[in-house]
Amino acid sequence: MKEALREALKGYKKGEIPVGAVIVVNNKIISKAHNRKETTHDPTAHAEILAIKKAGKLLNTWRLTDATLYVTKEPCIMCAAAIVHARIKKLIYGCDDPKGGGVVSLYRILQDDRLNHKVEIERGILEEQCREILQKFFKGLRENQ
């Protein structure tokens, strides 16, 4: 999660919502990313999506069945769906997203019995640090308006 926080900080410095993601397979980081929506003008350029794409290319498969995804904030519904479709084994994240979370806060996509894949979930890892960087970012936005 510390590496995901480093990615979030990279995004923060670029004016992106500070979310970082890291994918680990066999205890080795194989991809990492931070949000890039603002810099790429792409609404799908969330940290999780970018990390999943990089991991798939590296492993030469879209099935990431042995992967663990670490992300600083609860994934949105788009990212939660991508996690399911990529067959990621486990999601570990920092803080909940009460306004847009697709894992526990608003929706429970990763554990939906109607889907053919379920993802293990662990939450609250380095929660305070993950929440603080987001709060600092949004406070700065409000102050500059």
PDB file of N, CA, C and O in Angstrom, residues 26-85:
ATOM      1  N   ASN A  26       2.731 -13.056  -7.178  1.00  0.00           N
ATOM      2  CA  ASN A  26       3.832 -13.793  -6.542  1.00  0.00           C
ATOM      3  C   ASN A  26       4.747 -12.880  -5.732  1.00  0.00           C
ATOM      4  O   ASN A  26       5.977 -12.946  -5.849  1.00  0.00           O
ATOM      5  N   ASN A  27       4.134 -12.005  -4.951  1.00  0.00           N
ATOM      6  CA  ASN A  27       4.863 -11.075  -4.074  1.00  0.00           C
ATOM      7  C   ASN A  27       5.775 -10.100  -4.815  1.00  0.00           C
ATOM      8  O   ASN A  27       6.726  -9.577  -4.244  1.00  0.00           O
ATOM      9  N   LYS A  28       5.487  -9.862  -6.097  1.00  0.00           N
ATOM     10  CA  LYS A  28       6.288  -8.937  -6.895  1.00  0.00           C
ATOM     11  C   LYS A  28       5.368  -7.922  -7.563  1.00  0.00           C
ATOM     12  O   LYS A  28       4.352  -8.294  -8.165  1.00  0.00           O
ATOM     13  N   ILE A  29       5.726  -6.645  -7.467  1.00  0.00           N
ATOM     14  CA  ILE A  29       4.952  -5.605  -8.159  1.00  0.00           C
ATOM     15  C   ILE A  29       5.168  -5.761  -9.658  1.00  0.00           C
ATOM     16  O   ILE A  29       6.304  -5.757 -10.135  1.00  0.00           O
ATOM     17  N   ILE A  30       4.061  -5.907 -10.382  1.00  0.00           N
ATOM     18  CA  ILE A  30       4.176  -6.027 -11.836  1.00  0.00           C
ATOM     19  C   ILE A  30       3.650  -4.801 -12.573  1.00  0.00           C
ATOM     20  O   ILE A  30       3.965  -4.601 -13.738  1.00  0.00           O
ATOM     21  N   SER A  31       2.820  -3.997 -11.888  1.00  0.00           N
ATOM     22  CA  SER A  31       2.382  -2.750 -12.509  1.00  0.00           C
ATOM     23  C   SER A  31       1.934  -1.786 -11.428  1.00  0.00           C
ATOM     24  O   SER A  31       1.539  -2.187 -10.336  1.00  0.00           O
ATOM     25  N   LYS A  32       2.007  -0.512 -11.758  1.00  0.00           N
ATOM     26  CA  LYS A  32       1.544   0.527 -10.859  1.00  0.00           C
ATOM     27  C   LYS A  32       1.114   1.715 -11.697  1.00  0.00           C
ATOM     28  O   LYS A  32       1.593   1.911 -12.821  1.00  0.00           O
ATOM     29  N   ALA A  33       0.193   2.494 -11.124  1.00  0.00           N
ATOM     30  CA  ALA A  33      -0.336   3.636 -11.868  1.00  0.00           C
ATOM     31  C   ALA A  33      -1.000   4.610 -10.897  1.00  0.00           C
ATOM     32  O   ALA A  33      -1.296   4.257  -9.757  1.00  0.00           O
ATOM     33  N   HIS A  34      -1.222   5.809 -11.385  1.00  0.00           N
ATOM     34  CA  HIS A  34      -2.008   6.805 -10.658  1.00  0.00           C
ATOM     35  C   HIS A  34      -3.030   7.376 -11.635  1.00  0.00           C
ATOM     36  O   HIS A  34      -2.921   7.175 -12.846  1.00  0.00           O
ATOM     37  N   ASN A  35      -4.023   8.058 -11.096  1.00  0.00           N
ATOM     38  CA  ASN A  35      -5.046   8.656 -11.954  1.00  0.00           C
ATOM     39  C   ASN A  35      -4.401   9.561 -12.986  1.00  0.00           C
ATOM     40  O   ASN A  35      -3.438  10.270 -12.694  1.00  0.00           O
ATOM     41  N   ARG A  36      -4.962   9.534 -14.206  1.00  0.00           N
ATOM     42  CA  ARG A  36      -4.447  10.381 -15.286  1.00  0.00           C
ATOM     43  C   ARG A  36      -5.583  10.979 -16.110  1.00  0.00           C
ATOM     44  O   ARG A  36      -5.408  11.310 -17.275  1.00  0.00           O
ATOM     45  N   LYS A  37      -6.761  11.114 -15.505  1.00  0.00           N
ATOM     46  CA  LYS A  37      -7.912  11.663 -16.236  1.00  0.00           C
ATOM     47  C   LYS A  37      -7.661  13.067 -16.759  1.00  0.00           C
ATOM     48  O   LYS A  37      -8.000  13.374 -17.904  1.00  0.00           O
ATOM     49  N   GLU A  38      -7.097  13.915 -15.922  1.00  0.00           N
ATOM     50  CA  GLU A  38      -6.880  15.314 -16.308  1.00  0.00           C
ATOM     51  C   GLU A  38      -5.799  15.434 -17.372  1.00  0.00           C
ATOM     52  O   GLU A  38      -5.955  16.188 -18.333  1.00  0.00           O
ATOM     53  N   THR A  39      -4.706  14.705 -17.212  1.00  0.00           N
ATOM     54  CA  THR A  39      -3.588  14.846 -18.151  1.00  0.00           C
ATOM     55  C   THR A  39      -3.859  14.172 -19.488  1.00  0.00           C
ATOM     56  O   THR A  39      -3.317  14.596 -20.502  1.00  0.00           O
ATOM     57  N   THR A  40      -4.715  13.148 -19.500  1.00  0.00           N
ATOM     58  CA  THR A  40      -5.001  12.452 -20.761  1.00  0.00           C
ATOM     59  C   THR A  40      -6.356  12.826 -21.353  1.00  0.00           C
ATOM     60  O   THR A  40      -6.655  12.421 -22.475  1.00  0.00           O
ATOM     61  N   HIS A  41      -7.163  13.560 -20.591  1.00  0.00           N
ATOM     62  CA  HIS A  41      -8.527  13.910 -21.007  1.00  0.00           C
ATOM     63  C   HIS A  41      -9.341  12.656 -21.297  1.00  0.00           C
ATOM     64  O   HIS A  41     -10.169  12.617 -22.205  1.00  0.00           O
ATOM     65  N   ASP A  42      -9.111  11.634 -20.490  1.00  0.00           N
ATOM     66  CA  ASP A  42      -9.767  10.331 -20.651  1.00  0.00           C
ATOM     67  C   ASP A  42     -10.497   9.981 -19.356  1.00  0.00           C
ATOM     68  O   ASP A  42      -9.859   9.755 -18.323  1.00  0.00           O
ATOM     69  N   PRO A  43     -11.827   9.929 -19.388  1.00  0.00           N
ATOM     70  CA  PRO A  43     -12.579   9.637 -18.170  1.00  0.00           C
ATOM     71  C   PRO A  43     -12.358   8.229 -17.627  1.00  0.00           C
ATOM     72  O   PRO A  43     -12.705   7.958 -16.481  1.00  0.00           O
ATOM     73  N   THR A  44     -11.774   7.351 -18.414  1.00  0.00           N
ATOM     74  CA  THR A  44     -11.502   5.989 -17.943  1.00  0.00           C
ATOM     75  C   THR A  44     -10.090   5.823 -17.390  1.00  0.00           C
ATOM     76  O   THR A  44      -9.728   4.723 -16.960  1.00  0.00           O
ATOM     77  N   ALA A  45      -9.310   6.880 -17.358  1.00  0.00           N
ATOM     78  CA  ALA A  45      -7.903   6.780 -16.939  1.00  0.00           C
ATOM     79  C   ALA A  45      -7.766   6.811 -15.418  1.00  0.00           C
ATOM     80  O   ALA A  45      -7.007   7.598 -14.852  1.00  0.00           O
ATOM     81  N   HIS A  46      -8.487   5.912 -14.764  1.00  0.00           N
ATOM     82  CA  HIS A  46      -8.364   5.739 -13.322  1.00  0.00           C
ATOM     83  C   HIS A  46      -7.137   4.867 -13.044  1.00  0.00           C
ATOM     84  O   HIS A  46      -6.756   4.038 -13.869  1.00  0.00           O
ATOM     85  N   ALA A  47      -6.562   5.024 -11.869  1.00  0.00           N
ATOM     86  CA  ALA A  47      -5.361   4.277 -11.500  1.00  0.00           C
ATOM     87  C   ALA A  47      -5.558   2.772 -11.666  1.00  0.00           C
ATOM     88  O   ALA A  47      -4.682   2.080 -12.199  1.00  0.00           O
ATOM     89  N   GLU A  48      -6.711   2.274 -11.214  1.00  0.00           N
ATOM     90  CA  GLU A  48      -6.965   0.830 -11.282  1.00  0.00           C
ATOM     91  C   GLU A  48      -6.991   0.337 -12.728  1.00  0.00           C
ATOM     92  O   GLU A  48      -6.393  -0.697 -13.047  1.00  0.00           O
ATOM     93  N   ILE A  49      -7.676   1.062 -13.599  1.00  0.00           N
ATOM     94  CA  ILE A  49      -7.781   0.673 -15.015  1.00  0.00           C
ATOM     95  C   ILE A  49      -6.400   0.658 -15.659  1.00  0.00           C
ATOM     96  O   ILE A  49      -6.031  -0.294 -16.366  1.00  0.00           O
ATOM     97  N   LEU A  50      -5.623   1.698 -15.418  1.00  0.00           N
ATOM     98  CA  LEU A  50      -4.288   1.780 -16.008  1.00  0.00           C
ATOM     99  C   LEU A  50      -3.382   0.662 -15.504  1.00  0.00           C
ATOM    100  O   LEU A  50      -2.633   0.059 -16.289  1.00  0.00           O
ATOM    101  N   ALA A  51      -3.450   0.359 -14.216  1.00  0.00           N
ATOM    102  CA  ALA A  51      -2.626  -0.724 -13.661  1.00  0.00           C
ATOM    103  C   ALA A  51      -3.051  -2.075 -14.222  1.00  0.00           C
ATOM    104  O   ALA A  51      -2.203  -2.923 -14.529  1.00  0.00           O
ATOM    105  N   ILE A  52      -4.355  -2.286 -14.368  1.00  0.00           N
ATOM    106  CA  ILE A  52      -4.860  -3.551 -14.930  1.00  0.00           C
ATOM    107  C   ILE A  52      -4.390  -3.713 -16.373  1.00  0.00           C
ATOM    108  O   ILE A  52      -3.932  -4.788 -16.781  1.00  0.00           O
ATOM    109  N   LYS A  53      -4.472  -2.650 -17.150  1.00  0.00           N
ATOM    110  CA  LYS A  53      -4.018  -2.712 -18.552  1.00  0.00           C
ATOM    111  C   LYS A  53      -2.532  -3.062 -18.636  1.00  0.00           C
ATOM    112  O   LYS A  53      -2.129  -3.902 -19.445  1.00  0.00           O
ATOM    113  N   LYS A  54      -1.723  -2.399 -17.807  1.00  0.00           N
ATOM    114  CA  LYS A  54      -0.272  -2.669 -17.816  1.00  0.00           C
ATOM    115  C   LYS A  54       0.010  -4.122 -17.424  1.00  0.00           C
ATOM    116  O   LYS A  54       0.847  -4.783 -18.037  1.00  0.00           O
ATOM    117  N   ALA A  55      -0.684  -4.603 -16.412  1.00  0.00           N
ATOM    118  CA  ALA A  55      -0.459  -5.980 -15.955  1.00  0.00           C
ATOM    119  C   ALA A  55      -0.851  -6.981 -17.037  1.00  0.00           C
ATOM    120  O   ALA A  55      -0.129  -7.960 -17.272  1.00  0.00           O
ATOM    121  N   GLY A  56      -1.963  -6.754 -17.694  1.00  0.00           N
ATOM    122  CA  GLY A  56      -2.398  -7.647 -18.767  1.00  0.00           C
ATOM    123  C   GLY A  56      -1.393  -7.715 -19.906  1.00  0.00           C
ATOM    124  O   GLY A  56      -1.090  -8.790 -20.426  1.00  0.00           O
ATOM    125  N   LYS A  57      -0.867  -6.557 -20.279  1.00  0.00           N
ATOM    126  CA  LYS A  57       0.146  -6.532 -21.350  1.00  0.00           C
ATOM    127  C   LYS A  57       1.407  -7.261 -20.925  1.00  0.00           C
ATOM    128  O   LYS A  57       1.986  -8.027 -21.697  1.00  0.00           O
ATOM    129  N   LEU A  58       1.838  -7.031 -19.691  1.00  0.00           N
ATOM    130  CA  LEU A  58       3.056  -7.678 -19.198  1.00  0.00           C
ATOM    131  C   LEU A  58       2.900  -9.195 -19.151  1.00  0.00           C
ATOM    132  O   LEU A  58       3.800  -9.933 -19.558  1.00  0.00           O
ATOM    133  N   LEU A  59       1.755  -9.658 -18.673  1.00  0.00           N
ATOM    134  CA  LEU A  59       1.521 -11.102 -18.535  1.00  0.00           C
ATOM    135  C   LEU A  59       0.970 -11.740 -19.808  1.00  0.00           C
ATOM    136  O   LEU A  59       0.808 -12.951 -19.876  1.00  0.00           O
ATOM    137  N   ASN A  60       0.653 -10.903 -20.793  1.00  0.00           N
ATOM    138  CA  ASN A  60       0.112 -11.376 -22.066  1.00  0.00           C
ATOM    139  C   ASN A  60      -1.206 -12.131 -21.890  1.00  0.00           C
ATOM    140  O   ASN A  60      -1.448 -13.142 -22.528  1.00  0.00           O
ATOM    141  N   THR A  61      -2.043 -11.617 -20.986  1.00  0.00           N
ATOM    142  CA  THR A  61      -3.366 -12.197 -20.771  1.00  0.00           C
ATOM    143  C   THR A  61      -4.251 -11.180 -20.057  1.00  0.00           C
ATOM    144  O   THR A  61      -3.750 -10.335 -19.313  1.00  0.00           O
ATOM    145  N   TRP A  62      -5.538 -11.270 -20.288  1.00  0.00           N
ATOM    146  CA  TRP A  62      -6.471 -10.401 -19.564  1.00  0.00           C
ATOM    147  C   TRP A  62      -6.906 -11.040 -18.248  1.00  0.00           C
ATOM    148  O   TRP A  62      -7.463 -10.375 -17.400  1.00  0.00           O
ATOM    149  N   ARG A  63      -6.612 -12.311 -18.068  1.00  0.00           N
ATOM    150  CA  ARG A  63      -6.996 -13.026 -16.847  1.00  0.00           C
ATOM    151  C   ARG A  63      -5.910 -12.862 -15.785  1.00  0.00           C
ATOM    152  O   ARG A  63      -4.856 -13.484 -15.864  1.00  0.00           O
ATOM    153  N   LEU A  64      -6.185 -12.050 -14.794  1.00  0.00           N
ATOM    154  CA  LEU A  64      -5.212 -11.774 -13.740  1.00  0.00           C
ATOM    155  C   LEU A  64      -5.577 -12.545 -12.477  1.00  0.00           C
ATOM    156  O   LEU A  64      -5.673 -11.991 -11.382  1.00  0.00           O
ATOM    157  N   THR A  65      -5.756 -13.840 -12.638  1.00  0.00           N
ATOM    158  CA  THR A  65      -6.302 -14.692 -11.574  1.00  0.00           C
ATOM    159  C   THR A  65      -5.387 -14.845 -10.357  1.00  0.00           C
ATOM    160  O   THR A  65      -5.867 -15.224  -9.287  1.00  0.00           O
ATOM    161  N   ASP A  66      -4.121 -14.567 -10.487  1.00  0.00           N
ATOM    162  CA  ASP A  66      -3.199 -14.668  -9.352  1.00  0.00           C
ATOM    163  C   ASP A  66      -2.807 -13.298  -8.805  1.00  0.00           C
ATOM    164  O   ASP A  66      -1.909 -13.191  -7.975  1.00  0.00           O
ATOM    165  N   ALA A  67      -3.493 -12.264  -9.250  1.00  0.00           N
ATOM    166  CA  ALA A  67      -3.104 -10.899  -8.909  1.00  0.00           C
ATOM    167  C   ALA A  67      -3.834 -10.362  -7.682  1.00  0.00           C
ATOM    168  O   ALA A  67      -5.005 -10.673  -7.440  1.00  0.00           O
ATOM    169  N   THR A  68      -3.108  -9.528  -6.945  1.00  0.00           N
ATOM    170  CA  THR A  68      -3.686  -8.730  -5.876  1.00  0.00           C
ATOM    171  C   THR A  68      -3.538  -7.273  -6.280  1.00  0.00           C
ATOM    172  O   THR A  68      -2.459  -6.839  -6.677  1.00  0.00           O
ATOM    173  N   LEU A  69      -4.638  -6.540  -6.195  1.00  0.00           N
ATOM    174  CA  LEU A  69      -4.640  -5.122  -6.520  1.00  0.00           C
ATOM    175  C   LEU A  69      -4.700  -4.318  -5.229  1.00  0.00           C
ATOM    176  O   LEU A  69      -5.604  -4.513  -4.412  1.00  0.00           O
ATOM    177  N   TYR A  70      -3.713  -3.451  -5.044  1.00  0.00           N
ATOM    178  CA  TYR A  70      -3.694  -2.512  -3.925  1.00  0.00           C
ATOM    179  C   TYR A  70      -4.095  -1.152  -4.484  1.00  0.00           C
ATOM    180  O   TYR A  70      -3.534  -0.712  -5.485  1.00  0.00           O
ATOM    181  N   VAL A  71      -5.040  -0.497  -3.845  1.00  0.00           N
ATOM    182  CA  VAL A  71      -5.456   0.836  -4.290  1.00  0.00           C
ATOM    183  C   VAL A  71      -5.769   1.687  -3.071  1.00  0.00           C
ATOM    184  O   VAL A  71      -6.258   1.187  -2.059  1.00  0.00           O
ATOM    185  N   THR A  72      -5.455   2.957  -3.162  1.00  0.00           N
ATOM    186  CA  THR A  72      -5.572   3.831  -2.008  1.00  0.00           C
ATOM    187  C   THR A  72      -7.011   4.157  -1.633  1.00  0.00           C
ATOM    188  O   THR A  72      -7.290   4.457  -0.484  1.00  0.00           O
ATOM    189  N   LYS A  73      -7.931   4.112  -2.589  1.00  0.00           N
ATOM    190  CA  LYS A  73      -9.331   4.452  -2.342  1.00  0.00           C
ATOM    191  C   LYS A  73     -10.229   3.368  -2.919  1.00  0.00           C
ATOM    192  O   LYS A  73      -9.906   2.755  -3.934  1.00  0.00           O
ATOM    193  N   GLU A  74     -11.348   3.152  -2.270  1.00  0.00           N
ATOM    194  CA  GLU A  74     -12.327   2.176  -2.760  1.00  0.00           C
ATOM    195  C   GLU A  74     -12.629   2.437  -4.237  1.00  0.00           C
ATOM    196  O   GLU A  74     -12.970   3.554  -4.616  1.00  0.00           O
ATOM    197  N   PRO A  75     -12.512   1.417  -5.079  1.00  0.00           N
ATOM    198  CA  PRO A  75     -12.783   1.591  -6.506  1.00  0.00           C
ATOM    199  C   PRO A  75     -14.232   1.991  -6.795  1.00  0.00           C
ATOM    200  O   PRO A  75     -15.159   1.581  -6.096  1.00  0.00           O
ATOM    201  N   CYS A  76     -14.393   2.778  -7.851  1.00  0.00           N
ATOM    202  CA  CYS A  76     -15.719   3.170  -8.330  1.00  0.00           C
ATOM    203  C   CYS A  76     -16.370   1.974  -9.036  1.00  0.00           C
ATOM    204  O   CYS A  76     -15.757   0.916  -9.186  1.00  0.00           O
ATOM    205  N   ILE A  77     -17.585   2.162  -9.514  1.00  0.00           N
ATOM    206  CA  ILE A  77     -18.288   1.044 -10.165  1.00  0.00           C
ATOM    207  C   ILE A  77     -17.595   0.623 -11.464  1.00  0.00           C
ATOM    208  O   ILE A  77     -17.543  -0.570 -11.769  1.00  0.00           O
ATOM    209  N   MET A  78     -17.031   1.566 -12.208  1.00  0.00           N
ATOM    210  CA  MET A  78     -16.320   1.211 -13.439  1.00  0.00           C
ATOM    211  C   MET A  78     -15.115   0.337 -13.117  1.00  0.00           C
ATOM    212  O   MET A  78     -14.895  -0.708 -13.736  1.00  0.00           O
ATOM    213  N   CYS A  79     -14.341   0.765 -12.127  1.00  0.00           N
ATOM    214  CA  CYS A  79     -13.134   0.026 -11.763  1.00  0.00           C
ATOM    215  C   CYS A  79     -13.478  -1.312 -11.115  1.00  0.00           C
ATOM    216  O   CYS A  79     -12.798  -2.310 -11.363  1.00  0.00           O
ATOM    217  N   ALA A  80     -14.530  -1.338 -10.309  1.00  0.00           N
ATOM    218  CA  ALA A  80     -14.966  -2.597  -9.697  1.00  0.00           C
ATOM    219  C   ALA A  80     -15.352  -3.600 -10.779  1.00  0.00           C
ATOM    220  O   ALA A  80     -14.978  -4.779 -10.704  1.00  0.00           O
ATOM    221  N   ALA A  81     -16.054  -3.142 -11.801  1.00  0.00           N
ATOM    222  CA  ALA A  81     -16.414  -4.039 -12.902  1.00  0.00           C
ATOM    223  C   ALA A  81     -15.168  -4.536 -13.632  1.00  0.00           C
ATOM    224  O   ALA A  81     -15.070  -5.718 -13.981  1.00  0.00           O
ATOM    225  N   ALA A  82     -14.195  -3.659 -13.845  1.00  0.00           N
ATOM    226  CA  ALA A  82     -12.948  -4.066 -14.505  1.00  0.00           C
ATOM    227  C   ALA A  82     -12.197  -5.095 -13.662  1.00  0.00           C
ATOM    228  O   ALA A  82     -11.620  -6.045 -14.205  1.00  0.00           O
ATOM    229  N   ILE A  83     -12.228  -4.939 -12.348  1.00  0.00           N
ATOM    230  CA  ILE A  83     -11.577  -5.897 -11.448  1.00  0.00           C
ATOM    231  C   ILE A  83     -12.217  -7.272 -11.597  1.00  0.00           C
ATOM    232  O   ILE A  83     -11.520  -8.287 -11.678  1.00  0.00           O
ATOM    233  N   VAL A  84     -13.537  -7.306 -11.656  1.00  0.00           N
ATOM    234  CA  VAL A  84     -14.250  -8.575 -11.850  1.00  0.00           C
ATOM    235  C   VAL A  84     -13.907  -9.163 -13.212  1.00  0.00           C
ATOM    236  O   VAL A  84     -13.579 -10.342 -13.323  1.00  0.00           O
ATOM    237  N   HIS A  85     -13.978  -8.348 -14.253  1.00  0.00           N
ATOM    238  CA  HIS A  85     -13.724  -8.849 -15.610  1.00  0.00           C
ATOM    239  C   HIS A  85     -12.287  -9.332 -15.785  1.00  0.00           C
ATOM    240  O   HIS A  85     -12.035 -10.257 -16.556  1.00  0.00           O
TER     241      HIS A  85
END
